[in-house]
Every structure is written in C-alpha cells, then in structure tokens.
Tab-separated table of C-alpha atoms in Angstrom:
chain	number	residue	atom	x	y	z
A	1	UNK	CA	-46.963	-39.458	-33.678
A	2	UNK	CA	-44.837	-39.210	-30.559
A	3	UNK	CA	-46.326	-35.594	-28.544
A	4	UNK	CA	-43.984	-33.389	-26.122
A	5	UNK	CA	-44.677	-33.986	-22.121
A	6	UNK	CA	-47.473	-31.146	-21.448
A	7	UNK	CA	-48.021	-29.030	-18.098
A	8	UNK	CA	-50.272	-30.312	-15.961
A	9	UNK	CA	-52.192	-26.654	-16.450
A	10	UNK	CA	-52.553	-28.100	-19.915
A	11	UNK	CA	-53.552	-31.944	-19.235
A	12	UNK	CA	-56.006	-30.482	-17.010
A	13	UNK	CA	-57.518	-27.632	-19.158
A	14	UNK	CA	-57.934	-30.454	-21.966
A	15	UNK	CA	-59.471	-32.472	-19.502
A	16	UNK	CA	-61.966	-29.412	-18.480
A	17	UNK	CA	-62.872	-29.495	-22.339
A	18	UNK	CA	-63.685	-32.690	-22.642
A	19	UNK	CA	-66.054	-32.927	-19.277
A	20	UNK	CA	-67.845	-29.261	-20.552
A	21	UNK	CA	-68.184	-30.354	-23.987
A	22	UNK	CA	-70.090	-33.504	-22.477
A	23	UNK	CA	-72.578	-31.668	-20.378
A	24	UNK	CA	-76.139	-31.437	-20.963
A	25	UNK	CA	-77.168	-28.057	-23.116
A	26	UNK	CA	-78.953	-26.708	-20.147
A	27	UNK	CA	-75.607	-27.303	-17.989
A	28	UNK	CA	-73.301	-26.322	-20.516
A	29	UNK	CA	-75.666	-22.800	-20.925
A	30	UNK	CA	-75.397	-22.589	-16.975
A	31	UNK	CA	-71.489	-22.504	-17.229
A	32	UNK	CA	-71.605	-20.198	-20.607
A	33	UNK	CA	-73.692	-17.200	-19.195
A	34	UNK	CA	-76.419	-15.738	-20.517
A	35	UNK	CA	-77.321	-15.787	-24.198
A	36	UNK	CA	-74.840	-13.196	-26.343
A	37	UNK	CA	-76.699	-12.144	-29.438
A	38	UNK	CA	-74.835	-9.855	-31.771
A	39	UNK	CA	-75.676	-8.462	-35.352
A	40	UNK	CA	-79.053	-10.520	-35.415
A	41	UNK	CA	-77.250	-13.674	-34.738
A	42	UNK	CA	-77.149	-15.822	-31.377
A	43	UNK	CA	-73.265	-17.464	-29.884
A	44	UNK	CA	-73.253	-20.814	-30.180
A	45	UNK	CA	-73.476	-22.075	-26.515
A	46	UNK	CA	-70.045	-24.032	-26.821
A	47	UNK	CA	-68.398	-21.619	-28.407
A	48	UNK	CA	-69.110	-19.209	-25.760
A	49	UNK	CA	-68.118	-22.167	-23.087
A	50	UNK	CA	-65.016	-22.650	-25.287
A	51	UNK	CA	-63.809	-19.008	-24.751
A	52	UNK	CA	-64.616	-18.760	-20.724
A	53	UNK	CA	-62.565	-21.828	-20.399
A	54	UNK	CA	-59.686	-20.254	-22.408
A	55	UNK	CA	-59.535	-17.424	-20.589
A	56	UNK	CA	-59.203	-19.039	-17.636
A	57	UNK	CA	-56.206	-21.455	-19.402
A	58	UNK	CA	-54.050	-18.885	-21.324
A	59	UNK	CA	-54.737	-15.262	-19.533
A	60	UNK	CA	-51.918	-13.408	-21.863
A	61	UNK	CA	-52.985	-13.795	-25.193
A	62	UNK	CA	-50.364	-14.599	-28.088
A	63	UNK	CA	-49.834	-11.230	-29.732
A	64	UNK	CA	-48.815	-9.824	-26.136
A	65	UNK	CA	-46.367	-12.666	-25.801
A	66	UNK	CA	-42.621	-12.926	-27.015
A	67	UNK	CA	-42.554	-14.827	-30.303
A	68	UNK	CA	-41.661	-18.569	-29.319
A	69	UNK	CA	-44.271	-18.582	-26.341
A	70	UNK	CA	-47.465	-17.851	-28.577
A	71	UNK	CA	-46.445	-20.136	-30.966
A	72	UNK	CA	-46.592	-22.625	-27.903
A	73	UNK	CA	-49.961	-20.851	-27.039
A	74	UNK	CA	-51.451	-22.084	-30.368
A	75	UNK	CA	-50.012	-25.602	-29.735
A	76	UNK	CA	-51.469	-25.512	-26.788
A	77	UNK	CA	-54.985	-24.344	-27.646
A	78	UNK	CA	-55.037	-27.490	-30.414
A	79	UNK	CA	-54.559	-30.164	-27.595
A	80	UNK	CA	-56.661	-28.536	-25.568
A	81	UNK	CA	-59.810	-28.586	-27.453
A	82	UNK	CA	-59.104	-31.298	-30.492
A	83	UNK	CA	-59.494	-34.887	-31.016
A	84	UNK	CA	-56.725	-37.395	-32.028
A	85	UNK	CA	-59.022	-39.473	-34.622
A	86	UNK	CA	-57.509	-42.200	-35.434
A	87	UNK	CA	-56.974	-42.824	-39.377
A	88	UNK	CA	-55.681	-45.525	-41.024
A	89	UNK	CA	-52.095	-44.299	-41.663
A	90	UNK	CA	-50.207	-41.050	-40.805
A	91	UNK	CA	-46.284	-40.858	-43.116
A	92	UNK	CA	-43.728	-37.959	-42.319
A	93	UNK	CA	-42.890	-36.886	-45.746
A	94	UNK	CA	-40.126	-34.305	-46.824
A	95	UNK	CA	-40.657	-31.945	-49.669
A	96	UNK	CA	-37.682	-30.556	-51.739
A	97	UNK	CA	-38.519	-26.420	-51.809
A	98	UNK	CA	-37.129	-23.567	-52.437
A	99	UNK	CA	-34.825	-22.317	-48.807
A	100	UNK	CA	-35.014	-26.213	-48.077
A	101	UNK	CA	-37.285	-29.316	-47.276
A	102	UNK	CA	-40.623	-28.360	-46.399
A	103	UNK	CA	-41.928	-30.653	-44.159
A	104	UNK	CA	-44.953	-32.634	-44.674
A	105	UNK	CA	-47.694	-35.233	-43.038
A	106	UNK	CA	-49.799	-37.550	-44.987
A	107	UNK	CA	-52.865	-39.029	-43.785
A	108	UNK	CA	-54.782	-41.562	-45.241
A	109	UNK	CA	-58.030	-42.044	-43.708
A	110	UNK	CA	-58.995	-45.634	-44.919
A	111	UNK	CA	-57.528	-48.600	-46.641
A	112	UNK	CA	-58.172	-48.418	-49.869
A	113	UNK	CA	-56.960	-50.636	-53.491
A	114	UNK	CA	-57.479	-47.270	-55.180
A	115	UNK	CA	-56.604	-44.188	-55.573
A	116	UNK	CA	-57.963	-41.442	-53.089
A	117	UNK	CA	-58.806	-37.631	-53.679
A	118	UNK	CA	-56.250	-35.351	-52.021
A	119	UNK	CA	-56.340	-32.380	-49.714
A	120	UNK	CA	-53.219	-30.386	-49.921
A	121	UNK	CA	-54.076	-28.838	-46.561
A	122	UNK	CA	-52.251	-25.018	-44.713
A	123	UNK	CA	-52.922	-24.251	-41.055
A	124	UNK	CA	-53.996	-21.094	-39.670
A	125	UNK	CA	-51.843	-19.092	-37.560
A	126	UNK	CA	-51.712	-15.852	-39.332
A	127	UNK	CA	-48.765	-16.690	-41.361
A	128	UNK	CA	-46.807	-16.896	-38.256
A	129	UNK	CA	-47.805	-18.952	-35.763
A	130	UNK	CA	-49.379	-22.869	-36.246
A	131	UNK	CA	-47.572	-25.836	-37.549
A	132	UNK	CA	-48.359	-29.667	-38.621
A	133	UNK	CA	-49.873	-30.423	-34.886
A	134	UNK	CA	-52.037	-27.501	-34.406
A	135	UNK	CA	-53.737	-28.922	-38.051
A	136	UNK	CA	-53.609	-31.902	-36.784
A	137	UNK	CA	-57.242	-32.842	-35.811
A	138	UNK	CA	-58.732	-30.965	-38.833
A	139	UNK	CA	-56.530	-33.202	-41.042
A	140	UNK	CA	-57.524	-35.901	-39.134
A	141	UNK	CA	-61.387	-35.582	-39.176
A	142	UNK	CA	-61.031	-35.013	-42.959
A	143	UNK	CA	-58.886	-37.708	-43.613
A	144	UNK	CA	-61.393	-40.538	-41.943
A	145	UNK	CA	-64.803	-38.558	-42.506
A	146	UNK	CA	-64.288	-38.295	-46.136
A	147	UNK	CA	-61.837	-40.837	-46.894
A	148	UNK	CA	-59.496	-39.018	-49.105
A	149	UNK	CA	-55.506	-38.398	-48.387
A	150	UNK	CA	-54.870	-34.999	-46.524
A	151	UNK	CA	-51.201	-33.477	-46.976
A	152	UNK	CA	-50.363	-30.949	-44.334
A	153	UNK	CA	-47.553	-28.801	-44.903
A	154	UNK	CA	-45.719	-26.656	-42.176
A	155	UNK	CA	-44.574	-23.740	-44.707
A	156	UNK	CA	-42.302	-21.675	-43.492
A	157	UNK	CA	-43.660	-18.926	-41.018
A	158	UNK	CA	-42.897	-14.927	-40.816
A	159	UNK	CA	-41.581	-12.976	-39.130
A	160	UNK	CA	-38.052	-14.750	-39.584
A	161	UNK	CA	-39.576	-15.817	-43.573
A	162	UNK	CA	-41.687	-12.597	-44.730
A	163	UNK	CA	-44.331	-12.724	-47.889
A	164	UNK	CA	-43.772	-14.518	-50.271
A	165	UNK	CA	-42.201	-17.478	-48.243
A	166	UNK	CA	-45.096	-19.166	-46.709
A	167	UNK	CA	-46.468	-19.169	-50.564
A	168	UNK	CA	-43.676	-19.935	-52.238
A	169	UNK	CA	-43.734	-23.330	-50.104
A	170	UNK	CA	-47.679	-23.650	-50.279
A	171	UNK	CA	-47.345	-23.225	-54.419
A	172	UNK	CA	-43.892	-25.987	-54.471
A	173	UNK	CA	-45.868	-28.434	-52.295
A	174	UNK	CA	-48.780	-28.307	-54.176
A	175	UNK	CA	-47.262	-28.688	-57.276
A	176	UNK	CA	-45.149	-31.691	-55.566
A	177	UNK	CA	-48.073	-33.787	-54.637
A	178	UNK	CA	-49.789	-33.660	-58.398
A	179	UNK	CA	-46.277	-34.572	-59.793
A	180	UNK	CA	-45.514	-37.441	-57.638
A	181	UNK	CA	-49.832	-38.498	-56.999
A	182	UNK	CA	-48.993	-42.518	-58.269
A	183	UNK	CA	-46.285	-42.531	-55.557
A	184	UNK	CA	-48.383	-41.305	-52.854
A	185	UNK	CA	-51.561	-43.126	-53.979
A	186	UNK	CA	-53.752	-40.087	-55.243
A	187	UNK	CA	-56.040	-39.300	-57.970
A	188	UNK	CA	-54.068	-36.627	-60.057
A	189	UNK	CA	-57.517	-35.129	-61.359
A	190	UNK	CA	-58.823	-34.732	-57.428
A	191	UNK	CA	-55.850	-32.998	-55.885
A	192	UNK	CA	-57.920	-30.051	-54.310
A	193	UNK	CA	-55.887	-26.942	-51.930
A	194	UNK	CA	-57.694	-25.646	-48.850
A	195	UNK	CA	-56.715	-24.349	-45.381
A	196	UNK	CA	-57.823	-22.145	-42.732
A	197	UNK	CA	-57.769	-18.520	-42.054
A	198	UNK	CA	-53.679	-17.761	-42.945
A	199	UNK	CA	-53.858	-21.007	-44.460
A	200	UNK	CA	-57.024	-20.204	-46.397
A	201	UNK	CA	-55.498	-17.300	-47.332
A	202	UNK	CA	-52.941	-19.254	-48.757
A	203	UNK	CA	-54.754	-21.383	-50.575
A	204	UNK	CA	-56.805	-19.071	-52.471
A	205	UNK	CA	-53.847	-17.239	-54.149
A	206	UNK	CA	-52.672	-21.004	-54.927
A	207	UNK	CA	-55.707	-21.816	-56.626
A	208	UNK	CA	-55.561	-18.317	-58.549
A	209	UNK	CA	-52.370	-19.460	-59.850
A	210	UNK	CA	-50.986	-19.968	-63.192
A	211	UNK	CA	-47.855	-20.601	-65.323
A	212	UNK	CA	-46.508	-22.548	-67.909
A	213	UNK	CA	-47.128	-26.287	-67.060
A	214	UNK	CA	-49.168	-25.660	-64.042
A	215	UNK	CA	-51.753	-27.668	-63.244
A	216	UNK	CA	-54.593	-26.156	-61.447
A	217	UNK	CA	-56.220	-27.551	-57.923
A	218	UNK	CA	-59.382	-29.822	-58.738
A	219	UNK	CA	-60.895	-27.176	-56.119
A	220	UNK	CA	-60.407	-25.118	-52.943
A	221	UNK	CA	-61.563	-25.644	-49.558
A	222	UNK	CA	-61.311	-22.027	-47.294
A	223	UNK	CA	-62.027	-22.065	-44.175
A	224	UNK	CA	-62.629	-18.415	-42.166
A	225	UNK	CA	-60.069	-17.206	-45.331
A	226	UNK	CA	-58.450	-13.739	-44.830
A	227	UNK	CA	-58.913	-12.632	-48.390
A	228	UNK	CA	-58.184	-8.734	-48.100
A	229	UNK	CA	-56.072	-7.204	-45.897
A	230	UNK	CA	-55.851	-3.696	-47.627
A	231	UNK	CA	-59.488	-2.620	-45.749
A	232	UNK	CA	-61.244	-3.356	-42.420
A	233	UNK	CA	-65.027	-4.258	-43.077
A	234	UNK	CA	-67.762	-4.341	-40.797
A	235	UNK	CA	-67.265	-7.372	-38.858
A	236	UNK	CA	-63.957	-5.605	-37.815
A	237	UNK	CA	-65.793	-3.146	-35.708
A	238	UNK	CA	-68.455	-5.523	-34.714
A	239	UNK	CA	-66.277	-8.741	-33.595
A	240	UNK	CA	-62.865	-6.612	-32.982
A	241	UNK	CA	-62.845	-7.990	-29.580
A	242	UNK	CA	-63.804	-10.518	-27.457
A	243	UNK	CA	-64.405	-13.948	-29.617
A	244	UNK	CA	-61.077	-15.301	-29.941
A	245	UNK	CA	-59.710	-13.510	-33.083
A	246	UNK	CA	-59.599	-9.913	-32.627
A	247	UNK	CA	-58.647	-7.370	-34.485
A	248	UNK	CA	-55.056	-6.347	-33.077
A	249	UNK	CA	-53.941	-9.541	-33.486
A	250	UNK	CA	-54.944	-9.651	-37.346
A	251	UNK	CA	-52.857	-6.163	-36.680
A	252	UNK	CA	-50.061	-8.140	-35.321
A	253	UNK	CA	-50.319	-10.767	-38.035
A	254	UNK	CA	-49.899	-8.504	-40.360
A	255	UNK	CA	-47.122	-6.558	-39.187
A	256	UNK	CA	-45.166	-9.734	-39.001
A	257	UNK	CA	-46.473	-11.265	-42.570
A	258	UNK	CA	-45.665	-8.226	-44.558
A	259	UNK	CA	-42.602	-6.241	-44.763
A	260	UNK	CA	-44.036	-2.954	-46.487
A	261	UNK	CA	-47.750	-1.115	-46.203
A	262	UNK	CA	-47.813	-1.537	-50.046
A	263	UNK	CA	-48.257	-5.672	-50.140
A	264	UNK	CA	-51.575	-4.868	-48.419
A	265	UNK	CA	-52.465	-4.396	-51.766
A	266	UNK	CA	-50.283	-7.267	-53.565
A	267	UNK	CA	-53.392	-9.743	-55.046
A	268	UNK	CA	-50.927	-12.543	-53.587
A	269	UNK	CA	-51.427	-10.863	-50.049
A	270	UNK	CA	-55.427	-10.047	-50.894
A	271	UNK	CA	-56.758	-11.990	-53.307
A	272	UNK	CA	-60.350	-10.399	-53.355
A	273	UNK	CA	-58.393	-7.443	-55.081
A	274	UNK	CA	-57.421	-10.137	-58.115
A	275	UNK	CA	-58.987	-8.481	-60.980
A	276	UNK	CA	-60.089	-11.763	-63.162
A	277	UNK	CA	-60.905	-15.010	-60.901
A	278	UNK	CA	-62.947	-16.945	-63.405
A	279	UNK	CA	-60.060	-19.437	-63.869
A	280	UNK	CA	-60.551	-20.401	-60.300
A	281	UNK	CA	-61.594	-24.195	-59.384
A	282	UNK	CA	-64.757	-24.929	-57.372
A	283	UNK	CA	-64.671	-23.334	-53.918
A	284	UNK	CA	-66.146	-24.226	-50.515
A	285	UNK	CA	-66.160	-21.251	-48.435
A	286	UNK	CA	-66.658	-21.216	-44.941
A	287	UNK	CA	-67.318	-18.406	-42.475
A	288	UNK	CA	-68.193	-17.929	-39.170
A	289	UNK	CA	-70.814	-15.329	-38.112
A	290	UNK	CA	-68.696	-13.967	-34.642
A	291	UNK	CA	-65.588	-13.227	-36.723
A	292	UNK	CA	-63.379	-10.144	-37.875
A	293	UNK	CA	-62.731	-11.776	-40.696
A	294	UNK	CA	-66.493	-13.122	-41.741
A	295	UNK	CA	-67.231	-10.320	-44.316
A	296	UNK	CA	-64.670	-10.920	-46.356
A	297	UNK	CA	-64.760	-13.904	-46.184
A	298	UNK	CA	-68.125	-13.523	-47.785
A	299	UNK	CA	-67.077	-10.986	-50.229
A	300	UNK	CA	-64.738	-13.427	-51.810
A	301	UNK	CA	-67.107	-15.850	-52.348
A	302	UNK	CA	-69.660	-13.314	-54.121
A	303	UNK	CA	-66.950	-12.220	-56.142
A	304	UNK	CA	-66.130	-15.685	-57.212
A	305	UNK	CA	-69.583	-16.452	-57.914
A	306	UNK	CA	-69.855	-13.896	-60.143
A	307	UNK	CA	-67.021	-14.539	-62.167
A	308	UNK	CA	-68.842	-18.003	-63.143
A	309	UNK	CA	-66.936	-19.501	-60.806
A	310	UNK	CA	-68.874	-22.899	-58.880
A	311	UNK	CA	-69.250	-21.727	-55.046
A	312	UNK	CA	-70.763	-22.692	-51.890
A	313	UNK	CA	-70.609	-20.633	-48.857
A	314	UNK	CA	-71.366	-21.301	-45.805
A	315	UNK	CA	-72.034	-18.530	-43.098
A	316	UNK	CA	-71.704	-20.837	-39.940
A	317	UNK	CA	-74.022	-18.398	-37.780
A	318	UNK	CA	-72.866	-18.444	-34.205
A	319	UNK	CA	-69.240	-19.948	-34.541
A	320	UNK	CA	-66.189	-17.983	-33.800
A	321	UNK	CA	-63.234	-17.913	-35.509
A	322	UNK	CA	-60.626	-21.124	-34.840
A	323	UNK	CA	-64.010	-23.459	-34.132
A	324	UNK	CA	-63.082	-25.856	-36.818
A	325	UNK	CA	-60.193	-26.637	-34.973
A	326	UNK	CA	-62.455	-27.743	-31.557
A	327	UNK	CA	-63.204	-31.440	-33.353
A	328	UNK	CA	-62.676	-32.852	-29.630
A	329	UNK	CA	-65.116	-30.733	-27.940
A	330	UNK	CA	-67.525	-29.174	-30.332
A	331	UNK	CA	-70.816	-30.818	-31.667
A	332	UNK	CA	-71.015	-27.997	-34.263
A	333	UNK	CA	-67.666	-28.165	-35.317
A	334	UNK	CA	-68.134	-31.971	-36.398
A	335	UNK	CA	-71.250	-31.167	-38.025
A	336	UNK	CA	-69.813	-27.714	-40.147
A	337	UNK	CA	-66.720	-30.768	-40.824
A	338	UNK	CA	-68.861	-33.394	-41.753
A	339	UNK	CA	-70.592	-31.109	-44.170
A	340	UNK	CA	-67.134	-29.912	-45.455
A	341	UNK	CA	-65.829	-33.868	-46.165
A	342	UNK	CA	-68.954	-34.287	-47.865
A	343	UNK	CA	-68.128	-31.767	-50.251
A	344	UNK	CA	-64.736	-33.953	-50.211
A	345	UNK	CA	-66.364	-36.334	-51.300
A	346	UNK	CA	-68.303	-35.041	-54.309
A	347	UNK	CA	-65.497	-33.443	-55.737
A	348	UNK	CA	-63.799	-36.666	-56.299
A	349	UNK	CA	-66.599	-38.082	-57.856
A	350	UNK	CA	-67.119	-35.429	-59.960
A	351	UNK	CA	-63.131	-35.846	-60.836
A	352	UNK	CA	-64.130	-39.170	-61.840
A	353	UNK	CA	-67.059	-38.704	-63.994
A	354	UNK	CA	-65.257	-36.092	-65.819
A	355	UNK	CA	-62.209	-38.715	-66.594
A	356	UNK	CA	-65.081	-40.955	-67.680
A	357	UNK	CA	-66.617	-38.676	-70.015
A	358	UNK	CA	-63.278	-37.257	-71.535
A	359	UNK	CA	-62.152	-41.100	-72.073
A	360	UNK	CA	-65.798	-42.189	-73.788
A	361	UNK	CA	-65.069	-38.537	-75.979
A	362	UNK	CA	-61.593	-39.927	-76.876
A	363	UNK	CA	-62.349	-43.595	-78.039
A	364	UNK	CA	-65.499	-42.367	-80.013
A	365	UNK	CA	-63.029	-40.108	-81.762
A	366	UNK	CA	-60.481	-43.413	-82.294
A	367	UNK	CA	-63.544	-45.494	-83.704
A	368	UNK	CA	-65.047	-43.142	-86.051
C-alpha cells in the first residue's frame, strides 16, 4: 500500500521508537524514569518510554487540535510506533452501505487451498478519529500470527456522521462479508467481529445484534472496549490523566459521537446497559490496567459471563490504553497479540468441529 511523504519530525520520531524499543531493559528503564506504580499495579517500562517519547513528538494533543489535524495526529502516532508485517496479500475492497461504499482492506495472512476464519476488524479513534492505516499493524499482526483473513473497515466517523452511522456501516459490513465468505475465501461459520476501544465498542453492539435473517458473529474480539458511557467508574479518577487516554478526551469523543445527553443511555451507545446478553457469541476481552476505560471494560465481561455467555478477559496489568497498536516497538504488545491470534485460532477450530458434529448428526438422521 502506497503511504503519504511524512515530516522528517515524523521519520525521525519513528526512528527514535525503533532504537528505544531495542535497548536493553536496564537502558530502556534509564530513559523511562523511575518506576510508576499506581492502584497496586507497576507501568510497563515501554509503555512509560512510549509516552515520554510522545510527548516530546506531538506536544498538543488531538482533542486541543482543529478536527483534520488530530485525525493526522492519530495517523501519525500508528507509523510512529507500528510495524508493517508483511502478509501474504493485502485487496482494497468496496462495500455497498447505506450513505455509500464503505471502504474496506482485506488481509490474508498466508497462502492457503482453504478456507480461513475471518476477523471483521473496527479501529479505535473514539468514533471520530482513526481509519484503515492507523489499524493497519493490528490487522497485520493478526492476519500472519493467526493465519485467518482480517477485514478492516473505515466506517464512517462523527462529528460530520453522528450515532448511529459508524454502526450502521460496522452492522452492513459485517453482514457483507458472511454473505459473500466463498468469494472472499472465508469460513462462513468463523466470521468473528472485534475492534478496539471505539471500535470495540462497535463491535460489541454488533455482536448483540439481531433481526430477521441475521446471522450472528462466530465470536467477538474487544480490545480496551468502551462499553458504558452513561457513568465514569473508578479508573476515570485514577487514570484521568497522564497515560495516553484521558478522560477529557473520552469527553471530547463523546461530544462529537453523540448528538443528545440521552444516547448515553441508548444500549447501542453502552452496551453494558443491554438488559439480556446471553445471545452473545464467545468474547475475548482485553483491558489494560493504566486505562480510563479498564473498569468497564471489566464490567462487561462479568456481565457477559454471567449471562452464560463463554468469556476470557484479560486485565493486561501495566499497559496503557492504544498499546496494542505499538506492534513495532512493544515486546508486550506482541505477546498480549500473540495470545489474542491464538484465541483466533481456536475459534476456527472450534467452528470446524461444530460443522463436523452437526454433519455426523445429519447423515445419522438420513441412515436411520
């Protein structure tokens, strides 16, 4: 994929990145400062080298910016700190929705005669910032690592498309890769949904979906989900500043995502306040421990648990929020990665078995 001319501030931060995230621990600890330990639980040394070196690159931060230039800032952030993987093929693909074409990138992360699981994947961004390159080294690193086909979709992005937009294209493109899974090589039974934090968001309420003829995600990967915005818990107070995601730009987010206080409260806005969730696929739920958004995170995943509802969750402790995105820089983040294409991987083959089964069911029915 052909990438814009960067700054040289930019070449040179990502440059920075890649020397720090090479250093010995003991160096790397030098550069970091002294050990922050918060709520019980210890900074992850790169993280905390990861947000000394963007402060030095960005200074503003997005949510004091005019809209177009934090958009850029995210951009910028995602070549900064992640990796270009290469996979075995990456297709443009356009998907007919509902103000448009929504568009798409496919990646396929080995050759294969079969067909692969599928990750219908959202970026972050808070609903208004991100697109298909800030996702791309996640989809990347998923794509090869577990060998499946990730399809990242660049929904449309508030303020100029408010709730529902964003879903309305998440829910169409979904539904668009099941339909059309022989044409792009997929197992129909392992099309899963997943994204991070906005995007997680995003994905939840998709996999809470239902309507005549839908076909439910295989499961749901979430990432650092927002998954109530109608109350503030702990972490808000605790994290609220000064690791990356704070809590006036979740303020900001929100002001730009919703158009009235009372879709705080909309379970298609905060979809811990669902009131049944026991039709909801497997999840994966990741969260990291220095994040505003980390409680509820957890919350959700309780609450799907005890619906009946097949959960991990992972509290990364240490992490900050965005870390899955640092797959050029970050020994943790491959490792929290690897662990999430490994659950990739077992929810295909548990697709499989299942088709296995309900076939043997069917043809001992025939021959009795």
């Amino acid at each position: 994929m052909p990438h814009r001319q960067r700054p040289v501030v930019d070449v040179i931060a990502h440059r920075a990145a890649r020397f720090l995230g090479a250093l010995p621990p003991f160096a790397q600890r030098l550069i970091a400062g002294s050990p922050i330990v918060i709520d019980g639980q210890q900074l992850d040394r790169e993280a905390q080298l990861g947000l000394r070196l963007l402060r030095f690159a960005a200074g503003t931060t997005f949510e004091e910016l005019p809209l177009h230039q934090g958009r850029d800032q995210i951009d910028t952030e995602a070549y900064i700190f992640g990796a270009e993987i290469p996979v075995h093929q990456v297709d443009s693909l356009m998907i007919p929705g509902p103000a448009g074409d929504i568009a798409a990138r496919v990646y396929r992360g080995r050759p294969t005669e079969h067909p692969t699981a599928a990750l219908v994947y959202l970026h972050g961004g808070g609903w208004a910032l991100g697109n298909l390159e800030s996702a791309d080294a996640v989809s990347r690193f998923l794509a090869e690592r577990a060998g499946i086909t990730v399809i990242s979709v660049d929904y449309r992005l508030a303020p100029e498309n408010p709730f529902p937009a964003g879903l309305e294209d998440a829910l169409v493109a979904f539904e668009y890769v099941v339909a059309y899974a022989d044409q792009l090589g997929i197992d129909p039974d392992a099309v899963g949904v997943g994204g991070e934090s906005a995007g997680g968001n995003l994905a939840a309420v998709v996999s809470l979906h239902s309507a005549p003829g839908w076909r439910s995600p295989a499961f749901q990967l979430l990432l650092n989900p927002v998954t109530d915005l109608s109350v503030k818990r702990a972490s808000y107070q605790i994290f609220g500043t000064g690791y990356f995601l704070t809590e006036a730009q979740m303020d900001w987010y929100a002001d730009h995502y919703l158009v009235n206080p009372e879709q705080f409260l909309d379970p298609r806005v905060s979809p811990m306040l669902t009131p049944d969730v026991s039709h909801a696929p497997p999840a994966y739920v990741m969260v990291a421990g220095f994040d505003v958004l980390r409680d509820e995170g957890q919350a959700y995943a309780h609450k799907l648990a005890q619906a009946g509802v097949e959960v991990t969750l992972r509290t990364q402790e240490g992490l900050i929020h965005g870390m899955v995105n640092a797959t050029g820089v970050g020994h943790h983040t491959r490792e929290v990665l690897s662990e999430v294409a490994g659950f990739l991987q077992t929810r295909h083959a548990v697709a499989i078995a299942r088709r296995v089964r309900s076939r043997q069911v069917n043809e001992s029915k025939e021959n009795a």
